[in-house]
Amino acid sequence: MEELKNKYMIKIKYARPVQTPVKREHKLAEFIPIVPLRTSKGVEYVKAKSEGVARIFLPEFIEFAKRLGFEVKGKKRLTLVGQDDYAYLRLYLYAMGMQVLRKPSEWARLEDHVLQMEPIALRYWAATFKNAWWEHEDRRKLLHLARLFLEVEGVIQK
């Protein structure tokens, strides 16, 4: 019997403009796992509950996603699709941290840190963000957690 793998989808949506020191195009990224289910007709893929929404800055986010192996679909309505669990968690944490940081130099430091994180730390922080999102469905809670994540992991110094 073949093993069924989860797929992961990140929908890129419109975001209201914000003031940042560096002018960049930004959007909202919604993280959605796609779960395989065996049915009498074969295997069907079903969208699961959203795991969070983060403000991201393009094109840095897209380039990082491509480096992690995500496929970019669409021209106007972008969607990222991938199957690697750890790549998804790395992209998820990168997006959560990116929404707090405003400078490209800080994004590069975050990118390096996320790429070097151990699987246990990846799973812990991702679960923390997901649980906060499912409980409150409020991006402000995620912003607070993102600041804590960046400080505890030593990405930024206070």
Short mmCIF file of C-alpha atoms in Angstrom, two decimals, residues 13 28-31 50-55 92 96 99 133 139 142:
data_model
loop_
_atom_site.label_atom_id
_atom_site.label_comp_id
_atom_site.label_asym_id
_atom_site.label_seq_id
_atom_site.Cartn_x
_atom_site.Cartn_y
_atom_site.Cartn_z
CA LYS A 13 -3.86 37.49 -1.04
CA LEU A 28 -1.03 38.25 3.02
CA ALA A 29 -0.02 34.59 2.95
CA GLU A 30 -2.56 32.05 4.20
CA PHE A 31 -1.13 28.64 5.10
CA SER A 50 -6.12 27.38 7.87
CA GLU A 51 -3.00 27.39 10.05
CA GLY A 52 -2.33 31.11 10.02
CA VAL A 53 -2.09 34.31 8.06
CA ALA A 54 1.01 36.50 7.82
CA ARG A 55 1.96 39.71 6.03
CA TYR A 92 5.71 29.17 7.83
CA MET A 96 5.59 34.71 10.80
CA GLN A 99 5.81 40.28 9.29
CA TRP A 133 -4.22 31.19 15.39
CA ARG A 139 -3.03 38.41 13.50
CA LEU A 142 0.61 36.12 15.95
#
